[in-house]
Short mmCIF file of C-alpha atoms in Angstrom, two decimals:
data_model
loop_
_atom_site.label_atom_id
_atom_site.label_comp_id
_atom_site.label_asym_id
_atom_site.label_seq_id
_atom_site.Cartn_x
_atom_site.Cartn_y
_atom_site.Cartn_z
CA MET Z 1041 -109.42 -47.18 -137.84
CA TYR Z 1042 -108.25 -49.92 -139.97
CA THR Z 1043 -106.00 -49.52 -143.12
CA LEU Z 1044 -107.42 -50.76 -146.56
CA HIS Z 1045 -104.90 -51.22 -149.18
CA ALA Z 1046 -105.43 -51.51 -152.81
CA MET Z 1047 -105.07 -54.83 -154.73
CA PHE Z 1048 -101.88 -55.50 -156.59
CA SER Z 1049 -101.01 -58.29 -158.80
CA VAL Z 1050 -97.28 -58.88 -159.69
CA ASN Z 1051 -95.71 -60.92 -162.55
CA ILE Z 1052 -92.87 -62.96 -161.17
CA SER Z 1053 -89.51 -61.92 -162.61
CA SER Z 1054 -87.53 -64.92 -163.98
CA ARG Z 1055 -84.08 -65.91 -163.25
CA SER Z 1056 -81.65 -68.51 -164.22
CA ILE Z 1057 -82.51 -71.68 -162.62
CA ALA Z 1058 -80.29 -74.79 -162.30
CA ASP Z 1059 -81.48 -78.13 -161.22
CA ARG Z 1060 -79.03 -78.81 -158.21
CA SER Z 1061 -80.30 -82.23 -157.51
CA SER Z 1062 -77.52 -84.77 -157.36
CA LEU Z 1063 -78.21 -88.30 -158.45
CA LYS Z 1064 -76.70 -91.31 -156.67
CA LEU Z 1065 -76.36 -94.97 -157.86
CA ARG Z 1066 -75.68 -97.97 -155.80
CA GLU Z 1067 -72.67 -99.88 -157.30
CA PRO Z 1068 -73.40 -98.62 -160.87
CA ARG Z 1069 -72.53 -100.42 -163.98
CA MET Z 1070 -73.33 -97.44 -165.98
CA SER Z 1071 -72.40 -93.74 -165.26
CA ALA Z 1072 -75.34 -91.52 -164.42
CA LYS Z 1073 -74.81 -89.61 -167.59
CA SER Z 1074 -75.09 -92.78 -169.55
CA ILE Z 1075 -78.34 -93.85 -167.77
CA ARG Z 1076 -79.97 -90.65 -168.32
CA ALA Z 1077 -78.85 -90.66 -172.11
CA THR Z 1078 -80.34 -94.22 -172.50
CA ARG Z 1079 -83.65 -93.25 -170.88
CA LEU Z 1080 -83.93 -90.06 -172.99
CA ASN Z 1081 -83.33 -91.91 -176.13
CA LYS Z 1082 -86.13 -94.01 -175.51
CA LEU Z 1083 -88.45 -91.20 -174.35
CA GLU Z 1084 -90.18 -90.26 -177.66
CA VAL Z 1085 -93.90 -90.56 -177.12
CA ARG Z 1086 -96.61 -89.27 -179.40
CA ALA Z 1087 -99.89 -90.88 -178.88
CA ALA Z 1088 -99.20 -91.95 -175.31
CA ARG Z 1089 -101.04 -94.41 -173.21
CA VAL Z 1090 -101.27 -92.46 -169.92
CA LEU Z 1091 -102.23 -93.72 -166.38
CA ILE Z 1092 -103.38 -91.00 -163.97
CA ALA Z 1093 -103.40 -92.18 -160.28
CA ASN Z 1094 -105.84 -89.74 -158.61
CA THR Z 1095 -106.47 -88.75 -155.05
CA LYS Z 1096 -109.90 -89.25 -153.38
CA GLY Z 1097 -110.16 -85.78 -151.97
CA GLY Z 1098 -108.52 -82.39 -151.06
CA GLY Z 1099 -107.33 -79.59 -153.34
CA HIS Z 1100 -105.49 -81.91 -155.67
CA ALA Z 1101 -108.54 -84.05 -156.51
CA PRO Z 1102 -109.58 -82.10 -159.62
CA PHE Z 1103 -106.14 -82.19 -161.22
CA GLY Z 1104 -106.92 -85.80 -162.46
CA LEU Z 1105 -110.00 -84.58 -164.28
CA TYR Z 1106 -108.43 -81.56 -165.87
CA LEU Z 1107 -105.24 -83.40 -166.79
CA ALA Z 1108 -107.21 -86.30 -168.41
CA LYS Z 1109 -109.30 -83.76 -170.44
CA GLU Z 1110 -106.12 -81.99 -171.60
CA LEU Z 1111 -104.33 -85.21 -172.63
CA LEU Z 1112 -107.33 -86.40 -174.52
CA SER Z 1113 -107.39 -83.09 -176.41
CA LEU Z 1114 -103.83 -83.78 -177.50
CA GLY Z 1115 -104.63 -87.23 -178.78
CA HIS Z 1116 -103.41 -89.30 -175.94
CA GLN Z 1117 -105.27 -92.34 -174.48
CA VAL Z 1118 -106.11 -92.08 -170.72
CA THR Z 1119 -106.85 -94.19 -167.90
CA ILE Z 1120 -107.74 -92.78 -164.38
CA LEU Z 1121 -106.95 -95.02 -161.41
CA ASN Z 1122 -108.86 -93.33 -158.53
CA ASP Z 1123 -108.36 -94.11 -154.85
CA GLY Z 1124 -111.45 -94.36 -152.70
CA ASP Z 1125 -114.82 -96.05 -152.58
CA PRO Z 1126 -116.76 -95.19 -155.92
CA ALA Z 1127 -120.19 -95.54 -154.26
CA GLN Z 1128 -119.40 -92.57 -152.10
CA LEU Z 1129 -117.39 -90.43 -154.39
CA MET Z 1130 -119.29 -90.78 -157.66
CA THR Z 1131 -121.99 -88.67 -156.25
CA LYS Z 1132 -120.01 -85.67 -155.98
CA ASP Z 1133 -117.75 -83.62 -158.17
CA PRO Z 1134 -115.20 -83.84 -159.69
CA PHE Z 1135 -115.76 -87.62 -159.66
CA LEU Z 1136 -119.28 -87.27 -160.89
CA GLN Z 1137 -117.91 -86.02 -164.10
CA TYR Z 1138 -116.56 -89.53 -164.87
CA ASN Z 1139 -119.99 -90.66 -165.96
CA ASN Z 1140 -119.64 -88.44 -169.17
CA ALA Z 1141 -115.83 -88.99 -169.75
CA ASP Z 1142 -114.14 -90.34 -172.88
CA PHE Z 1143 -111.44 -92.09 -170.71
CA ASP Z 1144 -111.38 -95.24 -168.66
CA VAL Z 1145 -111.71 -95.22 -164.97
CA VAL Z 1146 -110.51 -97.89 -162.53
CA TRP Z 1147 -111.12 -97.75 -158.83
CA GLY Z 1148 -108.47 -99.04 -156.40
CA ASN Z 1149 -105.76 -98.02 -154.06
CA PRO Z 1150 -102.63 -97.04 -155.96
CA ALA Z 1151 -100.43 -98.24 -152.99
CA ASP Z 1152 -101.71 -101.88 -153.56
CA VAL Z 1153 -99.92 -103.53 -156.47
CA ASN Z 1154 -102.89 -105.75 -156.89
CA SER Z 1155 -105.07 -102.71 -157.83
CA LEU Z 1156 -102.86 -101.35 -160.52
CA PRO Z 1157 -104.02 -101.80 -164.08
CA PRO Z 1158 -101.43 -103.68 -166.11
CA GLY Z 1159 -101.54 -101.38 -169.06
CA PRO Z 1160 -99.43 -101.12 -171.03
CA PHE Z 1161 -98.73 -97.59 -170.23
CA ASP Z 1162 -96.10 -95.10 -171.51
CA VAL Z 1163 -96.48 -92.42 -168.92
CA VAL Z 1164 -97.71 -92.48 -165.56
CA TYR Z 1165 -98.85 -89.41 -163.56
CA ASP Z 1166 -99.11 -89.94 -159.77
CA ASN Z 1167 -101.70 -87.38 -158.34
CA ASN Z 1168 -102.21 -89.52 -155.16
CA GLY Z 1169 -99.41 -90.24 -152.98
CA LYS Z 1170 -98.09 -87.97 -150.22
CA ASP Z 1171 -95.36 -90.16 -148.75
CA LEU Z 1172 -93.07 -92.93 -149.80
CA ALA Z 1173 -95.20 -95.70 -148.48
CA ALA Z 1174 -98.00 -94.61 -150.61
CA CYS Z 1175 -96.01 -94.08 -153.79
CA GLN Z 1176 -93.29 -96.58 -153.89
CA PRO Z 1177 -95.42 -99.74 -154.79
CA MET Z 1178 -96.53 -97.92 -157.96
CA ILE Z 1179 -93.14 -96.41 -158.81
CA ASP Z 1180 -91.44 -100.02 -158.64
CA ALA Z 1181 -94.36 -101.46 -160.43
CA TYR Z 1182 -94.16 -99.33 -163.55
CA CYS Z 1183 -90.47 -98.20 -163.67
CA PHE Z 1184 -88.40 -101.34 -163.13
CA SER Z 1185 -87.81 -104.17 -165.61
CA TRP Z 1186 -88.18 -106.92 -162.97
CA SER Z 1187 -91.92 -105.89 -162.49
CA LYS Z 1188 -94.73 -107.87 -164.14
CA PHE Z 1189 -96.04 -104.41 -165.47
CA SER Z 1190 -94.80 -102.94 -168.74
CA ARG Z 1191 -91.98 -100.44 -168.14
CA ILE Z 1192 -92.93 -96.90 -168.72
CA LYS Z 1193 -90.92 -94.04 -170.30
CA GLN Z 1194 -91.91 -91.24 -167.86
CA TYR Z 1195 -93.07 -91.02 -164.31
CA CYS Z 1196 -94.68 -87.70 -163.38
CA PHE Z 1197 -95.23 -86.95 -159.76
CA VAL Z 1198 -97.48 -84.29 -158.35
CA SER Z 1199 -95.73 -83.14 -155.20
CA SER Z 1200 -96.27 -80.04 -153.28
CA ALA Z 1201 -94.57 -76.76 -152.96
CA GLY Z 1202 -95.78 -76.53 -149.51
CA MET Z 1203 -92.63 -78.64 -148.26
CA CYS Z 1204 -90.40 -75.77 -149.28
CA LYS Z 1205 -89.02 -73.94 -146.19
CA GLU Z 1206 -90.33 -70.41 -145.61
CA ASN Z 1207 -87.54 -67.76 -146.36
CA PRO Z 1208 -88.05 -64.20 -144.82
CA ILE Z 1209 -85.32 -62.89 -146.96
CA GLU Z 1210 -86.27 -64.19 -150.25
CA PRO Z 1211 -89.84 -65.52 -149.97
CA MET Z 1212 -90.49 -66.45 -153.58
CA VAL Z 1213 -90.24 -70.34 -154.00
CA PHE Z 1214 -88.04 -71.64 -156.60
CA GLU Z 1215 -87.56 -75.36 -157.61
CA ASP Z 1216 -84.27 -75.50 -155.87
CA SER Z 1217 -85.42 -73.85 -152.76
CA PRO Z 1218 -84.62 -75.74 -149.53
CA CYS Z 1219 -87.36 -78.32 -148.53
CA LYS Z 1220 -88.48 -79.94 -145.19
CA GLN Z 1221 -87.59 -83.48 -145.01
CA LYS Z 1222 -90.96 -85.15 -144.72
CA GLY Z 1223 -93.77 -86.59 -146.96
CA HIS Z 1224 -93.28 -85.57 -150.53
CA TYR Z 1225 -89.72 -84.80 -150.03
CA PHE Z 1226 -88.87 -88.51 -149.75
CA VAL Z 1227 -90.87 -89.46 -152.70
CA GLU Z 1228 -88.91 -86.96 -154.75
CA GLU Z 1229 -85.69 -88.23 -153.33
CA TYR Z 1230 -86.56 -91.92 -154.08
CA LEU Z 1231 -87.41 -90.93 -157.75
CA LYS Z 1232 -83.99 -89.13 -158.07
CA THR Z 1233 -81.73 -91.78 -156.46
CA SER Z 1234 -83.49 -94.66 -158.24
CA PHE Z 1235 -82.81 -93.26 -161.62
CA VAL Z 1236 -86.56 -93.30 -162.65
CA PRO Z 1237 -87.20 -91.11 -165.73
CA TYR Z 1238 -89.14 -88.51 -163.56
CA THR Z 1239 -90.82 -85.22 -163.82
CA ILE Z 1240 -91.89 -83.53 -160.62
CA PHE Z 1241 -94.66 -80.85 -160.46
CA ARG Z 1242 -95.13 -78.64 -157.23
CA PRO Z 1243 -98.48 -76.99 -156.92
CA LEU Z 1244 -99.39 -74.35 -154.49
CA TYR Z 1245 -103.00 -73.01 -154.35
CA PRO Z 1246 -105.20 -74.25 -157.24
CA TYR Z 1247 -108.70 -72.87 -157.92
CA GLY Z 1248 -111.46 -73.36 -160.31
CA LYS Z 1249 -114.54 -75.49 -160.95
CA PHE Z 1250 -114.96 -78.82 -158.87
CA THR Z 1251 -112.48 -77.75 -156.26
CA GLN Z 1252 -112.87 -79.42 -152.94
CA LYS Z 1253 -110.79 -76.98 -150.90
CA ASP Z 1254 -111.76 -73.31 -150.08
CA CYS Z 1255 -109.78 -70.49 -151.45
CA GLU Z 1256 -111.79 -67.83 -153.18
CA GLN Z 1257 -114.95 -69.27 -151.48
CA TRP Z 1258 -113.81 -68.25 -148.17
CA PHE Z 1259 -113.93 -64.58 -149.19
CA MET Z 1260 -117.23 -64.99 -150.94
CA ASP Z 1261 -118.72 -66.49 -147.75
CA ARG Z 1262 -118.03 -63.18 -145.91
CA ILE Z 1263 -118.21 -60.63 -148.80
CA LEU Z 1264 -121.68 -61.76 -149.87
CA ARG Z 1265 -122.95 -61.79 -146.45
CA ASN Z 1266 -121.71 -58.35 -145.85
CA ARG Z 1267 -119.42 -59.56 -143.13
CA PRO Z 1268 -115.85 -58.41 -142.20
CA VAL Z 1269 -113.00 -59.91 -144.02
CA LEU Z 1270 -110.43 -60.60 -141.28
CA ILE Z 1271 -106.86 -60.58 -142.92
CA PRO Z 1272 -103.63 -61.19 -140.85
CA GLY Z 1273 -100.98 -58.62 -140.99
CA SER Z 1274 -100.81 -55.85 -143.54
CA GLY Z 1275 -102.66 -57.65 -146.33
CA CYS Z 1276 -99.64 -57.13 -148.76
CA GLN Z 1277 -98.50 -60.65 -148.36
CA LEU Z 1278 -98.39 -62.46 -151.73
CA VAL Z 1279 -99.95 -65.56 -152.76
CA SER Z 1280 -99.82 -67.76 -155.85
CA LEU Z 1281 -103.41 -68.72 -157.18
CA SER Z 1282 -103.43 -70.95 -160.21
CA HIS Z 1283 -106.41 -72.28 -162.40
CA TYR Z 1284 -106.74 -76.17 -162.60
CA GLU Z 1285 -106.83 -75.69 -166.42
CA ASP Z 1286 -103.58 -73.91 -166.57
CA CYS Z 1287 -102.14 -76.53 -164.19
CA ALA Z 1288 -103.21 -79.31 -166.41
CA ARG Z 1289 -101.78 -77.73 -169.50
CA LEU Z 1290 -98.29 -77.30 -167.75
CA MET Z 1291 -98.29 -81.04 -166.80
CA ALA Z 1292 -99.39 -82.17 -170.19
CA ALA Z 1293 -96.82 -79.98 -171.74
CA ALA Z 1294 -94.05 -82.12 -170.06
CA LEU Z 1295 -95.21 -85.47 -171.51
CA GLY Z 1296 -92.79 -86.97 -173.80
CA LYS Z 1297 -90.50 -83.80 -173.71
CA GLU Z 1298 -86.85 -85.00 -173.13
CA ARG Z 1299 -85.95 -81.67 -171.48
CA ALA Z 1300 -88.58 -82.30 -168.80
CA VAL Z 1301 -87.09 -85.48 -167.57
CA TYR Z 1302 -85.04 -85.41 -164.42
CA GLN Z 1303 -86.61 -82.07 -163.77
CA THR Z 1304 -88.74 -80.37 -161.07
CA TYR Z 1305 -91.25 -77.44 -162.10
CA ASN Z 1306 -93.43 -75.21 -159.86
CA LEU Z 1307 -97.06 -75.87 -160.79
CA THR Z 1308 -98.21 -72.28 -160.57
CA SER Z 1309 -99.25 -69.20 -162.44
CA PRO Z 1310 -96.47 -66.58 -162.81
CA ALA Z 1311 -98.56 -63.94 -161.22
CA ALA Z 1312 -99.16 -63.44 -157.38
CA VAL Z 1313 -101.93 -61.62 -155.63
CA SER Z 1314 -101.78 -59.95 -152.42
CA PHE Z 1315 -104.38 -61.09 -149.61
CA ASP Z 1316 -106.09 -57.74 -149.80
CA GLY Z 1317 -106.15 -58.34 -153.57
CA VAL Z 1318 -107.99 -61.61 -153.28
CA ALA Z 1319 -110.67 -59.96 -151.27
CA LEU Z 1320 -111.09 -56.86 -153.72
CA ALA Z 1321 -111.20 -59.20 -156.74
CA VAL Z 1322 -114.09 -61.04 -155.06
CA ALA Z 1323 -115.78 -57.86 -154.03
CA LYS Z 1324 -115.52 -56.42 -157.48
CA ALA Z 1325 -117.04 -59.50 -159.17
CA ALA Z 1326 -119.76 -59.34 -156.59
CA GLY Z 1327 -120.43 -55.48 -157.11
CA LYS Z 1328 -119.74 -55.02 -153.25
CA GLU Z 1329 -117.28 -53.29 -151.02
CA ALA Z 1330 -114.88 -55.35 -149.00
CA ASN Z 1331 -114.94 -54.66 -145.47
CA ILE Z 1332 -111.34 -55.61 -144.72
CA ILE Z 1333 -109.89 -55.73 -141.20
CA HIS Z 1334 -106.37 -56.30 -140.52
CA TYR Z 1335 -105.27 -57.97 -137.26
CA PRO Z 1336 -101.86 -58.76 -135.82
CA GLU Z 1337 -100.48 -62.23 -136.93
CA SER Z 1338 -99.79 -62.84 -133.22
CA LEU Z 1339 -103.66 -63.60 -132.81
CA GLY Z 1340 -103.30 -66.56 -135.09
CA LYS Z 1341 -104.97 -67.79 -138.19
CA GLY Z 1342 -108.68 -68.19 -137.07
CA ALA Z 1343 -110.36 -69.48 -140.19
CA TRP Z 1344 -107.80 -67.98 -142.64
CA PRO Z 1345 -107.48 -70.29 -145.61
CA PHE Z 1346 -103.79 -69.43 -146.53
CA ARG Z 1347 -100.49 -69.20 -144.69
CA LEU Z 1348 -100.04 -66.17 -142.60
CA GLY Z 1349 -96.91 -65.00 -144.71
CA HIS Z 1350 -96.04 -64.96 -148.39
CA PHE Z 1351 -96.46 -68.19 -150.41
CA PHE Z 1352 -95.77 -67.61 -154.10
CA ALA Z 1353 -93.52 -69.31 -156.59
CA SER Z 1354 -91.83 -68.70 -159.76
CA ALA Z 1355 -93.03 -70.24 -163.09
CA ALA Z 1356 -90.22 -69.19 -164.99
CA LYS Z 1357 -88.59 -72.58 -165.54
CA ALA Z 1358 -91.77 -74.02 -166.90
CA GLN Z 1359 -92.49 -71.03 -169.12
CA LYS Z 1360 -88.91 -71.38 -170.67
CA GLU Z 1361 -88.45 -75.26 -170.85
CA LEU Z 1362 -92.05 -76.23 -171.51
CA ASP Z 1363 -93.09 -73.31 -173.69
CA TRP Z 1364 -96.06 -72.90 -171.41
CA GLU Z 1365 -98.20 -69.80 -170.62
CA PRO Z 1366 -101.36 -69.42 -168.50
CA LYS Z 1367 -104.61 -68.58 -170.16
CA HIS Z 1368 -106.45 -67.66 -166.93
CA ASN Z 1369 -106.39 -64.54 -164.90
CA PHE Z 1370 -107.53 -64.70 -161.24
CA THR Z 1371 -109.41 -61.36 -161.31
CA GLN Z 1372 -111.10 -62.19 -164.49
CA ASP Z 1373 -112.16 -65.56 -163.43
CA MET Z 1374 -113.76 -64.38 -160.14
CA GLU Z 1375 -117.05 -63.53 -161.93
CA GLU Z 1376 -117.58 -67.23 -163.12
CA CYS Z 1377 -116.40 -68.52 -159.56
CA LEU Z 1378 -119.05 -66.28 -158.18
CA SER Z 1379 -121.76 -67.40 -160.31
CA ARG Z 1380 -120.90 -70.97 -159.53
CA TYR Z 1381 -120.87 -70.12 -155.87
CA VAL Z 1382 -124.36 -68.73 -155.98
CA ALA Z 1383 -125.60 -71.61 -158.18
CA SER Z 1384 -124.40 -74.20 -155.72
CA GLY Z 1385 -126.73 -72.93 -153.04
CA ARG Z 1386 -124.08 -72.24 -150.76
CA LEU Z 1387 -125.25 -68.60 -150.16
CA ASP Z 1388 -128.21 -70.09 -148.46
CA LYS Z 1389 -126.45 -72.38 -146.14
CA GLY Z 1390 -125.20 -71.71 -142.84
CA ILE Z 1391 -121.49 -71.05 -142.45
CA ASP Z 1392 -119.69 -71.24 -139.10
CA PHE Z 1393 -118.04 -67.83 -138.39
CA SER Z 1394 -117.23 -68.63 -134.85
CA LYS Z 1395 -113.50 -68.14 -135.36
CA ASP Z 1396 -114.08 -64.90 -136.99
CA ASP Z 1397 -116.10 -63.71 -133.97
CA GLU Z 1398 -113.57 -64.88 -131.62
CA LEU Z 1399 -110.79 -62.80 -133.48
CA LEU Z 1400 -113.30 -59.68 -133.76
CA ALA Z 1401 -113.78 -59.98 -129.90
CA GLN Z 1402 -109.86 -60.01 -129.36
CA ILE Z 1403 -109.42 -57.06 -131.79
CA GLU Z 1404 -112.31 -55.18 -129.78
CA ALA Z 1405 -110.89 -55.92 -126.40
CA GLY Z 1406 -107.32 -54.96 -127.66
CA GLY Z 1407 -108.62 -51.58 -128.95
CA THR Z 1408 -105.91 -49.06 -129.38
CA ARG Z 1409 -102.99 -51.30 -128.40
CA LEU Z 1410 -103.67 -53.74 -131.43
CA VAL Z 1411 -103.91 -50.69 -133.82
CA GLU Z 1412 -100.50 -49.39 -132.58
CA GLU Z 1413 -99.14 -52.87 -132.89
CA MET Z 1414 -100.43 -53.09 -136.45
CA SER Z 1415 -99.07 -49.59 -137.48
CA GLY Z 1416 -95.69 -49.93 -135.68
CA ASP Z 1417 -92.87 -48.80 -137.96
CA SER Z 1418 -94.56 -49.92 -141.07
CA LYS Z 1419 -94.13 -47.94 -144.37
CA PRO Z 1420 -96.78 -47.47 -146.94
CA PHE Z 1421 -96.05 -49.78 -150.01
CA VAL Z 1422 -95.66 -48.41 -153.50
CA LEU Z 1423 -97.09 -49.97 -156.61
CA LEU Z 1424 -94.33 -50.73 -159.00
CA PRO Z 1425 -94.27 -51.32 -162.83
CA LEU Z 1426 -94.16 -55.06 -163.30
CA ASP Z 1427 -90.66 -55.07 -164.62
CA GLN Z 1428 -89.46 -53.42 -161.76
CA VAL Z 1429 -90.77 -55.99 -159.14
CA THR Z 1430 -88.32 -58.17 -157.44
CA PRO Z 1431 -88.85 -61.17 -155.41
CA PHE Z 1432 -87.57 -59.25 -152.21
CA PHE Z 1433 -90.03 -57.78 -149.81
#
């Protein structure tokens, strides 16, 4: 009764990308070009002293650990300033890994100037704040000469591609895609208009060890228990899934690089996977069949872990300007992810499938009408060679 589509993964084609952000200066004594040149002339950083402000939870939390390890491997000195209560967080990953770390860890609120370590530091990575109120105190403390702290050479902000507006015509997200004016957007604007020597990273969906947010685990919960995998729409929608290790390497590649200052980069793999593809990759790793059931998006998300539509981005700018390429492949990584899932004991735990059951009841009640709604005027998709794939769907 329901259609099962084959998995496909596409390599996102590149295009010429220009940074369209305009810089403003209140009553300037120097031109914007002069200020940029002055900052860039001072940028040269080799064995850098790096501060990473890290969040206390969510999908971004492992970025701090992975980035610290990558920077250490490159010969830099690293200090992590972690938000939250260490008594609670140090009992679980990724924070539990700090016990065996070769970097310094300080606990405190990055939005509180009194919690900030004095350094001196050459580079700051802000992987904590989600709005200007949380970010401005640290930006001001480390970026302006009137501060009691040493002035840094580069301020790297981990933003979010989630603030980019959905575009039904060209769904691929680029660094110059229009954004919703809230949260991370105002932090980015403050960095740009204050002439801070910034580099901005916009992640999508990260995956890998120590993650605190379900992506692939959502599919494992169902496939390993022989439950239906309820996928909204056709299942052909594309999503970017990027390993934390690749993301850390991309962020580290921007450190001390003049070309990366005053630039924004999507923090993502250059490949995109279909919704059905995620399910089939997990099923392949588990040696099982994926019982995929597509349902109309009008029925809502239920427990679905992604957006209902496309959410994938171009990595072409980072590949070109930072000389970066990913090492991980989502399908190949699923065997390791599945082993960790089983070892964690999650398979023996009770999972709440009530939202799935509600959707299944609606699908059963809708019967033929829902099947007709799903089929409609839809046309079968065709798998194209990667060099023929365009961002238009």
